[in-house]
Amino acid sequence: MSKTLESAIFLSMNGKTQEAINFYKKHFNAEELLLVTYQDMAKRDNTIQITDENKNYISHSILLIGKTKVMIAEDTMDTNEKYKVGNNTSLCIQSADLNEIEHFYNSLITDNRVRIIVPLSKNVFSKAYGIIEDPFGIQIQLMFDNRLK
């Protein structure tokens, strides 16, 4: 296992991400490490549709609460599912070791009980990003993140 491997809690807030960030900063003294809006993402990916309603929505954020990273965004991991409490949390496993992320993904998908939500592939923010749902209903994001070095 690499020294860059980490896991984080990922919360989806259905349009209330900024409110949640402010809440956690106020009550837990959370430190904001990253904040990316839909408008920021649209600068990197022209397929993202920006409206007056969603332009300030948060595509991704990272808070540090003590020693724990909490990631917060607007959308659930499976965009085909309607938002509800219960499908708004996931586990994010990330590493600066690309082979490690690929190994985890390839190992997970050998289990026929695992559902692939987003196949592991390159996107605008990672060389490798995918989402699966494990046999216990937990949605797991796997991501290569070179910043963890």
PDB file of N, CA and C in Angstrom, residues 26-108:
ATOM      1  N   LYS A  26     -18.174  26.945  11.206  1.00  0.00           N
ATOM      2  CA  LYS A  26     -18.583  27.623  12.429  1.00  0.00           C
ATOM      3  C   LYS A  26     -18.520  26.694  13.640  1.00  0.00           C
ATOM      4  N   HIS A  27     -19.073  25.492  13.493  1.00  0.00           N
ATOM      5  CA  HIS A  27     -19.238  24.629  14.662  1.00  0.00           C
ATOM      6  C   HIS A  27     -18.073  23.688  14.926  1.00  0.00           C
ATOM      7  N   PHE A  28     -17.280  23.372  13.901  1.00  0.00           N
ATOM      8  CA  PHE A  28     -16.157  22.449  14.078  1.00  0.00           C
ATOM      9  C   PHE A  28     -14.814  23.107  13.791  1.00  0.00           C
ATOM     10  N   ASN A  29     -14.816  24.413  13.548  1.00  0.00           N
ATOM     11  CA  ASN A  29     -13.588  25.120  13.158  1.00  0.00           C
ATOM     12  C   ASN A  29     -12.938  24.462  11.951  1.00  0.00           C
ATOM     13  N   ALA A  30     -13.748  23.992  11.028  1.00  0.00           N
ATOM     14  CA  ALA A  30     -13.242  23.333   9.826  1.00  0.00           C
ATOM     15  C   ALA A  30     -12.443  24.321   8.994  1.00  0.00           C
ATOM     16  N   GLU A  31     -11.383  23.811   8.401  1.00  0.00           N
ATOM     17  CA  GLU A  31     -10.551  24.610   7.510  1.00  0.00           C
ATOM     18  C   GLU A  31     -10.910  24.258   6.071  1.00  0.00           C
ATOM     19  N   GLU A  32     -11.193  25.275   5.269  1.00  0.00           N
ATOM     20  CA  GLU A  32     -11.535  25.061   3.856  1.00  0.00           C
ATOM     21  C   GLU A  32     -10.246  24.886   3.062  1.00  0.00           C
ATOM     22  N   LEU A  33     -10.048  23.683   2.508  1.00  0.00           N
ATOM     23  CA  LEU A  33      -8.846  23.391   1.730  1.00  0.00           C
ATOM     24  C   LEU A  33      -9.054  23.618   0.245  1.00  0.00           C
ATOM     25  N   LEU A  34     -10.288  23.431  -0.235  1.00  0.00           N
ATOM     26  CA  LEU A  34     -10.579  23.545  -1.664  1.00  0.00           C
ATOM     27  C   LEU A  34     -12.049  23.857  -1.855  1.00  0.00           C
ATOM     28  N   LEU A  35     -12.335  24.712  -2.839  1.00  0.00           N
ATOM     29  CA  LEU A  35     -13.714  24.991  -3.202  1.00  0.00           C
ATOM     30  C   LEU A  35     -13.764  25.269  -4.700  1.00  0.00           C
ATOM     31  N   VAL A  36     -14.537  24.462  -5.437  1.00  0.00           N
ATOM     32  CA  VAL A  36     -14.668  24.590  -6.886  1.00  0.00           C
ATOM     33  C   VAL A  36     -16.155  24.685  -7.216  1.00  0.00           C
ATOM     34  N   THR A  37     -16.552  25.771  -7.870  1.00  0.00           N
ATOM     35  CA  THR A  37     -17.953  25.943  -8.257  1.00  0.00           C
ATOM     36  C   THR A  37     -18.206  25.322  -9.628  1.00  0.00           C
ATOM     37  N   TYR A  38     -19.483  25.199  -9.991  1.00  0.00           N
ATOM     38  CA  TYR A  38     -19.832  24.720 -11.325  1.00  0.00           C
ATOM     39  C   TYR A  38     -19.241  25.664 -12.378  1.00  0.00           C
ATOM     40  N   GLN A  39     -19.270  26.962 -12.070  1.00  0.00           N
ATOM     41  CA  GLN A  39     -18.727  27.937 -13.002  1.00  0.00           C
ATOM     42  C   GLN A  39     -17.227  27.695 -13.207  1.00  0.00           C
ATOM     43  N   ASP A  40     -16.497  27.361 -12.137  1.00  0.00           N
ATOM     44  CA  ASP A  40     -15.074  27.021 -12.252  1.00  0.00           C
ATOM     45  C   ASP A  40     -14.887  25.780 -13.120  1.00  0.00           C
ATOM     46  N   MET A  41     -15.718  24.773 -12.916  1.00  0.00           N
ATOM     47  CA  MET A  41     -15.603  23.524 -13.684  1.00  0.00           C
ATOM     48  C   MET A  41     -15.912  23.760 -15.161  1.00  0.00           C
ATOM     49  N   ALA A  42     -16.858  24.643 -15.441  1.00  0.00           N
ATOM     50  CA  ALA A  42     -17.229  24.917 -16.834  1.00  0.00           C
ATOM     51  C   ALA A  42     -16.068  25.522 -17.616  1.00  0.00           C
ATOM     52  N   LYS A  43     -15.146  26.170 -16.924  1.00  0.00           N
ATOM     53  CA  LYS A  43     -13.961  26.713 -17.590  1.00  0.00           C
ATOM     54  C   LYS A  43     -13.053  25.592 -18.083  1.00  0.00           C
ATOM     55  N   ARG A  44     -13.118  24.428 -17.421  1.00  0.00           N
ATOM     56  CA  ARG A  44     -12.299  23.272 -17.806  1.00  0.00           C
ATOM     57  C   ARG A  44     -13.039  22.308 -18.725  1.00  0.00           C
ATOM     58  N   ASP A  45     -14.366  22.296 -18.616  1.00  0.00           N
ATOM     59  CA  ASP A  45     -15.182  21.328 -19.356  1.00  0.00           C
ATOM     60  C   ASP A  45     -16.393  22.051 -19.935  1.00  0.00           C
ATOM     61  N   ASN A  46     -16.372  22.293 -21.230  1.00  0.00           N
ATOM     62  CA  ASN A  46     -17.446  23.076 -21.858  1.00  0.00           C
ATOM     63  C   ASN A  46     -18.759  22.315 -21.996  1.00  0.00           C
ATOM     64  N   THR A  47     -18.816  21.058 -21.583  1.00  0.00           N
ATOM     65  CA  THR A  47     -20.089  20.318 -21.634  1.00  0.00           C
ATOM     66  C   THR A  47     -20.955  20.612 -20.406  1.00  0.00           C
ATOM     67  N   ILE A  48     -20.388  21.254 -19.402  1.00  0.00           N
ATOM     68  CA  ILE A  48     -21.154  21.589 -18.194  1.00  0.00           C
ATOM     69  C   ILE A  48     -22.068  22.773 -18.500  1.00  0.00           C
ATOM     70  N   GLN A  49     -23.338  22.577 -18.251  1.00  0.00           N
ATOM     71  CA  GLN A  49     -24.343  23.601 -18.523  1.00  0.00           C
ATOM     72  C   GLN A  49     -24.486  24.521 -17.310  1.00  0.00           C
ATOM     73  N   ILE A  50     -24.177  25.790 -17.502  1.00  0.00           N
ATOM     74  CA  ILE A  50     -24.259  26.783 -16.431  1.00  0.00           C
ATOM     75  C   ILE A  50     -25.560  27.561 -16.563  1.00  0.00           C
ATOM     76  N   THR A  51     -26.246  27.714 -15.431  1.00  0.00           N
ATOM     77  CA  THR A  51     -27.454  28.537 -15.365  1.00  0.00           C
ATOM     78  C   THR A  51     -27.273  29.534 -14.227  1.00  0.00           C
ATOM     79  N   ASP A  52     -28.154  30.512 -14.157  1.00  0.00           N
ATOM     80  CA  ASP A  52     -28.094  31.459 -13.037  1.00  0.00           C
ATOM     81  C   ASP A  52     -28.294  30.726 -11.709  1.00  0.00           C
ATOM     82  N   GLU A  53     -29.087  29.668 -11.739  1.00  0.00           N
ATOM     83  CA  GLU A  53     -29.367  28.914 -10.517  1.00  0.00           C
ATOM     84  C   GLU A  53     -28.161  28.094 -10.045  1.00  0.00           C
ATOM     85  N   ASN A  54     -27.436  27.470 -10.983  1.00  0.00           N
ATOM     86  CA  ASN A  54     -26.384  26.541 -10.555  1.00  0.00           C
ATOM     87  C   ASN A  54     -24.956  27.099 -10.628  1.00  0.00           C
ATOM     88  N   LYS A  55     -24.744  28.268 -11.184  1.00  0.00           N
ATOM     89  CA  LYS A  55     -23.377  28.739 -11.418  1.00  0.00           C
ATOM     90  C   LYS A  55     -22.544  28.828 -10.141  1.00  0.00           C
ATOM     91  N   ASN A  56     -23.165  29.105  -9.017  1.00  0.00           N
ATOM     92  CA  ASN A  56     -22.424  29.188  -7.761  1.00  0.00           C
ATOM     93  C   ASN A  56     -22.526  27.916  -6.927  1.00  0.00           C
ATOM     94  N   TYR A  57     -23.230  26.911  -7.454  1.00  0.00           N
ATOM     95  CA  TYR A  57     -23.251  25.622  -6.770  1.00  0.00           C
ATOM     96  C   TYR A  57     -21.828  25.086  -6.698  1.00  0.00           C
ATOM     97  N   ILE A  58     -21.587  24.267  -5.722  1.00  0.00           N
ATOM     98  CA  ILE A  58     -20.240  23.765  -5.503  1.00  0.00           C
ATOM     99  C   ILE A  58     -20.105  22.368  -6.080  1.00  0.00           C
ATOM    100  N   SER A  59     -19.188  22.257  -7.028  1.00  0.00           N
ATOM    101  CA  SER A  59     -18.902  20.992  -7.687  1.00  0.00           C
ATOM    102  C   SER A  59     -18.083  20.091  -6.769  1.00  0.00           C
ATOM    103  N   HIS A  60     -17.162  20.704  -6.029  1.00  0.00           N
ATOM    104  CA  HIS A  60     -16.313  19.926  -5.122  1.00  0.00           C
ATOM    105  C   HIS A  60     -15.709  20.856  -4.086  1.00  0.00           C
ATOM    106  N   SER A  61     -15.635  20.367  -2.863  1.00  0.00           N
ATOM    107  CA  SER A  61     -14.950  21.107  -1.810  1.00  0.00           C
ATOM    108  C   SER A  61     -14.322  20.107  -0.855  1.00  0.00           C
ATOM    109  N   ILE A  62     -13.290  20.576  -0.163  1.00  0.00           N
ATOM    110  CA  ILE A  62     -12.647  19.749   0.846  1.00  0.00           C
ATOM    111  C   ILE A  62     -12.481  20.589   2.101  1.00  0.00           C
ATOM    112  N   LEU A  63     -12.985  20.062   3.199  1.00  0.00           N
ATOM    113  CA  LEU A  63     -12.800  20.675   4.508  1.00  0.00           C
ATOM    114  C   LEU A  63     -11.911  19.768   5.338  1.00  0.00           C
ATOM    115  N   LEU A  64     -11.162  20.371   6.234  1.00  0.00           N
ATOM    116  CA  LEU A  64     -10.378  19.605   7.186  1.00  0.00           C
ATOM    117  C   LEU A  64     -10.990  19.859   8.551  1.00  0.00           C
ATOM    118  N   ILE A  65     -11.492  18.782   9.152  1.00  0.00           N
ATOM    119  CA  ILE A  65     -12.052  18.856  10.499  1.00  0.00           C
ATOM    120  C   ILE A  65     -11.123  18.024  11.374  1.00  0.00           C
ATOM    121  N   GLY A  66     -10.299  18.707  12.142  1.00  0.00           N
ATOM    122  CA  GLY A  66      -9.255  18.000  12.879  1.00  0.00           C
ATOM    123  C   GLY A  66      -8.285  17.410  11.886  1.00  0.00           C
ATOM    124  N   LYS A  67      -8.145  16.088  11.891  1.00  0.00           N
ATOM    125  CA  LYS A  67      -7.266  15.402  10.951  1.00  0.00           C
ATOM    126  C   LYS A  67      -8.043  14.703   9.842  1.00  0.00           C
ATOM    127  N   THR A  68      -9.350  14.913   9.782  1.00  0.00           N
ATOM    128  CA  THR A  68     -10.207  14.206   8.840  1.00  0.00           C
ATOM    129  C   THR A  68     -10.661  15.123   7.710  1.00  0.00           C
ATOM    130  N   LYS A  69     -10.514  14.637   6.483  1.00  0.00           N
ATOM    131  CA  LYS A  69     -11.021  15.383   5.334  1.00  0.00           C
ATOM    132  C   LYS A  69     -12.479  15.019   5.101  1.00  0.00           C
ATOM    133  N   VAL A  70     -13.279  16.042   4.876  1.00  0.00           N
ATOM    134  CA  VAL A  70     -14.677  15.867   4.511  1.00  0.00           C
ATOM    135  C   VAL A  70     -14.862  16.588   3.184  1.00  0.00           C
ATOM    136  N   MET A  71     -15.334  15.842   2.187  1.00  0.00           N
ATOM    137  CA  MET A  71     -15.592  16.419   0.868  1.00  0.00           C
ATOM    138  C   MET A  71     -17.090  16.668   0.750  1.00  0.00           C
ATOM    139  N   ILE A  72     -17.438  17.812   0.186  1.00  0.00           N
ATOM    140  CA  ILE A  72     -18.856  18.168   0.072  1.00  0.00           C
ATOM    141  C   ILE A  72     -19.111  18.722  -1.326  1.00  0.00           C
ATOM    142  N   ALA A  73     -20.205  18.267  -1.937  1.00  0.00           N
ATOM    143  CA  ALA A  73     -20.634  18.760  -3.244  1.00  0.00           C
ATOM    144  C   ALA A  73     -22.159  18.744  -3.294  1.00  0.00           C
ATOM    145  N   GLU A  74     -22.703  19.230  -4.401  1.00  0.00           N
ATOM    146  CA  GLU A  74     -24.163  19.303  -4.550  1.00  0.00           C
ATOM    147  C   GLU A  74     -24.779  17.958  -4.919  1.00  0.00           C
ATOM    148  N   ASP A  75     -24.150  17.251  -5.869  1.00  0.00           N
ATOM    149  CA  ASP A  75     -24.781  16.081  -6.480  1.00  0.00           C
ATOM    150  C   ASP A  75     -24.458  14.782  -5.764  1.00  0.00           C
ATOM    151  N   THR A  76     -25.400  13.835  -5.858  1.00  0.00           N
ATOM    152  CA  THR A  76     -25.148  12.477  -5.394  1.00  0.00           C
ATOM    153  C   THR A  76     -24.213  11.796  -6.386  1.00  0.00           C
ATOM    154  N   MET A  77     -23.631  10.679  -5.994  1.00  0.00           N
ATOM    155  CA  MET A  77     -22.681   9.976  -6.860  1.00  0.00           C
ATOM    156  C   MET A  77     -23.365   9.383  -8.079  1.00  0.00           C
ATOM    157  N   ASP A  78     -24.549   8.856  -7.910  1.00  0.00           N
ATOM    158  CA  ASP A  78     -25.311   8.296  -9.024  1.00  0.00           C
ATOM    159  C   ASP A  78     -26.348   9.333  -9.422  1.00  0.00           C
ATOM    160  N   THR A  79     -26.055  10.089 -10.466  1.00  0.00           N
ATOM    161  CA  THR A  79     -26.936  11.192 -10.859  1.00  0.00           C
ATOM    162  C   THR A  79     -28.294  10.706 -11.380  1.00  0.00           C
ATOM    163  N   ASN A  80     -28.433   9.398 -11.580  1.00  0.00           N
ATOM    164  CA  ASN A  80     -29.731   8.848 -11.984  1.00  0.00           C
ATOM    165  C   ASN A  80     -30.661   8.673 -10.796  1.00  0.00           C
ATOM    166  N   GLU A  81     -30.107   8.744  -9.595  1.00  0.00           N
ATOM    167  CA  GLU A  81     -30.924   8.607  -8.393  1.00  0.00           C
ATOM    168  C   GLU A  81     -31.387   9.976  -7.929  1.00  0.00           C
ATOM    169  N   LYS A  82     -32.623  10.049  -7.471  1.00  0.00           N
ATOM    170  CA  LYS A  82     -33.129  11.272  -6.883  1.00  0.00           C
ATOM    171  C   LYS A  82     -32.489  11.420  -5.502  1.00  0.00           C
ATOM    172  N   TYR A  83     -32.071  12.626  -5.162  1.00  0.00           N
ATOM    173  CA  TYR A  83     -31.436  12.895  -3.876  1.00  0.00           C
ATOM    174  C   TYR A  83     -32.366  12.528  -2.725  1.00  0.00           C
ATOM    175  N   LYS A  84     -31.809  11.837  -1.738  1.00  0.00           N
ATOM    176  CA  LYS A  84     -32.519  11.589  -0.484  1.00  0.00           C
ATOM    177  C   LYS A  84     -31.471  11.279   0.571  1.00  0.00           C
ATOM    178  N   VAL A  85     -31.819  11.542   1.810  1.00  0.00           N
ATOM    179  CA  VAL A  85     -30.907  11.190   2.889  1.00  0.00           C
ATOM    180  C   VAL A  85     -30.720   9.684   2.825  1.00  0.00           C
ATOM    181  N   GLY A  86     -29.472   9.252   2.770  1.00  0.00           N
ATOM    182  CA  GLY A  86     -29.158   7.840   2.606  1.00  0.00           C
ATOM    183  C   GLY A  86     -28.309   7.616   1.371  1.00  0.00           C
ATOM    184  N   ASN A  87     -28.591   8.351   0.282  1.00  0.00           N
ATOM    185  CA  ASN A  87     -27.737   8.233  -0.903  1.00  0.00           C
ATOM    186  C   ASN A  87     -26.866   9.477  -1.052  1.00  0.00           C
ATOM    187  N   ASN A  88     -26.756  10.236   0.033  1.00  0.00           N
ATOM    188  CA  ASN A  88     -25.978  11.475  -0.022  1.00  0.00           C
ATOM    189  C   ASN A  88     -24.617  11.354   0.654  1.00  0.00           C
ATOM    190  N   THR A  89     -24.200  10.128   0.965  1.00  0.00           N
ATOM    191  CA  THR A  89     -22.874   9.918   1.533  1.00  0.00           C
ATOM    192  C   THR A  89     -22.152   8.836   0.741  1.00  0.00           C
ATOM    193  N   SER A  90     -20.856   8.969   0.674  1.00  0.00           N
ATOM    194  CA  SER A  90     -20.047   7.942   0.032  1.00  0.00           C
ATOM    195  C   SER A  90     -18.663   7.958   0.658  1.00  0.00           C
ATOM    196  N   LEU A  91     -17.894   6.967   0.313  1.00  0.00           N
ATOM    197  CA  LEU A  91     -16.514   6.863   0.770  1.00  0.00           C
ATOM    198  C   LEU A  91     -15.633   7.188  -0.421  1.00  0.00           C
ATOM    199  N   CYS A  92     -14.650   8.049  -0.229  1.00  0.00           N
ATOM    200  CA  CYS A  92     -13.732   8.408  -1.304  1.00  0.00           C
ATOM    201  C   CYS A  92     -12.354   7.858  -0.959  1.00  0.00           C
ATOM    202  N   ILE A  93     -11.865   6.949  -1.787  1.00  0.00           N
ATOM    203  CA  ILE A  93     -10.533   6.368  -1.626  1.00  0.00           C
ATOM    204  C   ILE A  93      -9.658   6.997  -2.688  1.00  0.00           C
ATOM    205  N   GLN A  94      -8.590   7.655  -2.261  1.00  0.00           N
ATOM    206  CA  GLN A  94      -7.741   8.333  -3.228  1.00  0.00           C
ATOM    207  C   GLN A  94      -6.272   8.103  -2.905  1.00  0.00           C
ATOM    208  N   SER A  95      -5.461   8.194  -3.956  1.00  0.00           N
ATOM    209  CA  SER A  95      -4.028   7.949  -3.824  1.00  0.00           C
ATOM    210  C   SER A  95      -3.283   8.660  -4.932  1.00  0.00           C
ATOM    211  N   ALA A  96      -2.031   8.999  -4.673  1.00  0.00           N
ATOM    212  CA  ALA A  96      -1.146   9.541  -5.701  1.00  0.00           C
ATOM    213  C   ALA A  96      -0.449   8.419  -6.462  1.00  0.00           C
ATOM    214  N   ASP A  97      -0.830   7.182  -6.164  1.00  0.00           N
ATOM    215  CA  ASP A  97      -0.292   6.011  -6.866  1.00  0.00           C
ATOM    216  C   ASP A  97      -1.374   5.503  -7.822  1.00  0.00           C
ATOM    217  N   LEU A  98      -1.215   5.814  -9.100  1.00  0.00           N
ATOM    218  CA  LEU A  98      -2.211   5.449 -10.112  1.00  0.00           C
ATOM    219  C   LEU A  98      -2.433   3.944 -10.158  1.00  0.00           C
ATOM    220  N   ASN A  99      -1.362   3.171 -10.064  1.00  0.00           N
ATOM    221  CA  ASN A  99      -1.496   1.711 -10.096  1.00  0.00           C
ATOM    222  C   ASN A  99      -2.345   1.197  -8.934  1.00  0.00           C
ATOM    223  N   GLU A 100      -2.213   1.828  -7.799  1.00  0.00           N
ATOM    224  CA  GLU A 100      -2.983   1.413  -6.629  1.00  0.00           C
ATOM    225  C   GLU A 100      -4.482   1.613  -6.862  1.00  0.00           C
ATOM    226  N   ILE A 101      -4.856   2.767  -7.385  1.00  0.00           N
ATOM    227  CA  ILE A 101      -6.269   3.050  -7.667  1.00  0.00           C
ATOM    228  C   ILE A 101      -6.789   2.077  -8.719  1.00  0.00           C
ATOM    229  N   GLU A 102      -6.019   1.841  -9.762  1.00  0.00           N
ATOM    230  CA  GLU A 102      -6.431   0.890 -10.805  1.00  0.00           C
ATOM    231  C   GLU A 102      -6.574  -0.515 -10.219  1.00  0.00           C
ATOM    232  N   HIS A 103      -5.651  -0.903  -9.341  1.00  0.00           N
ATOM    233  CA  HIS A 103      -5.718  -2.226  -8.711  1.00  0.00           C
ATOM    234  C   HIS A 103      -6.999  -2.361  -7.880  1.00  0.00           C
ATOM    235  N   PHE A 104      -7.298  -1.367  -7.050  1.00  0.00           N
ATOM    236  CA  PHE A 104      -8.516  -1.418  -6.231  1.00  0.00           C
ATOM    237  C   PHE A 104      -9.753  -1.571  -7.115  1.00  0.00           C
ATOM    238  N   TYR A 105      -9.842  -0.742  -8.152  1.00  0.00           N
ATOM    239  CA  TYR A 105     -10.997  -0.774  -9.047  1.00  0.00           C
ATOM    240  C   TYR A 105     -11.130  -2.144  -9.708  1.00  0.00           C
ATOM    241  N   ASN A 106     -10.038  -2.618 -10.285  1.00  0.00           N
ATOM    242  CA  ASN A 106     -10.078  -3.912 -10.982  1.00  0.00           C
ATOM    243  C   ASN A 106     -10.392  -5.058 -10.040  1.00  0.00           C
ATOM    244  N   SER A 107      -9.941  -4.978  -8.819  1.00  0.00           N
ATOM    245  CA  SER A 107     -10.273  -5.995  -7.823  1.00  0.00           C
ATOM    246  C   SER A 107     -11.760  -5.944  -7.466  1.00  0.00           C
ATOM    247  N   LEU A 108     -12.267  -4.741  -7.224  1.00  0.00           N
ATOM    248  CA  LEU A 108     -13.679  -4.585  -6.841  1.00  0.00           C
ATOM    249  C   LEU A 108     -14.629  -5.111  -7.911  1.00  0.00           C
TER     250      LEU A 108
END
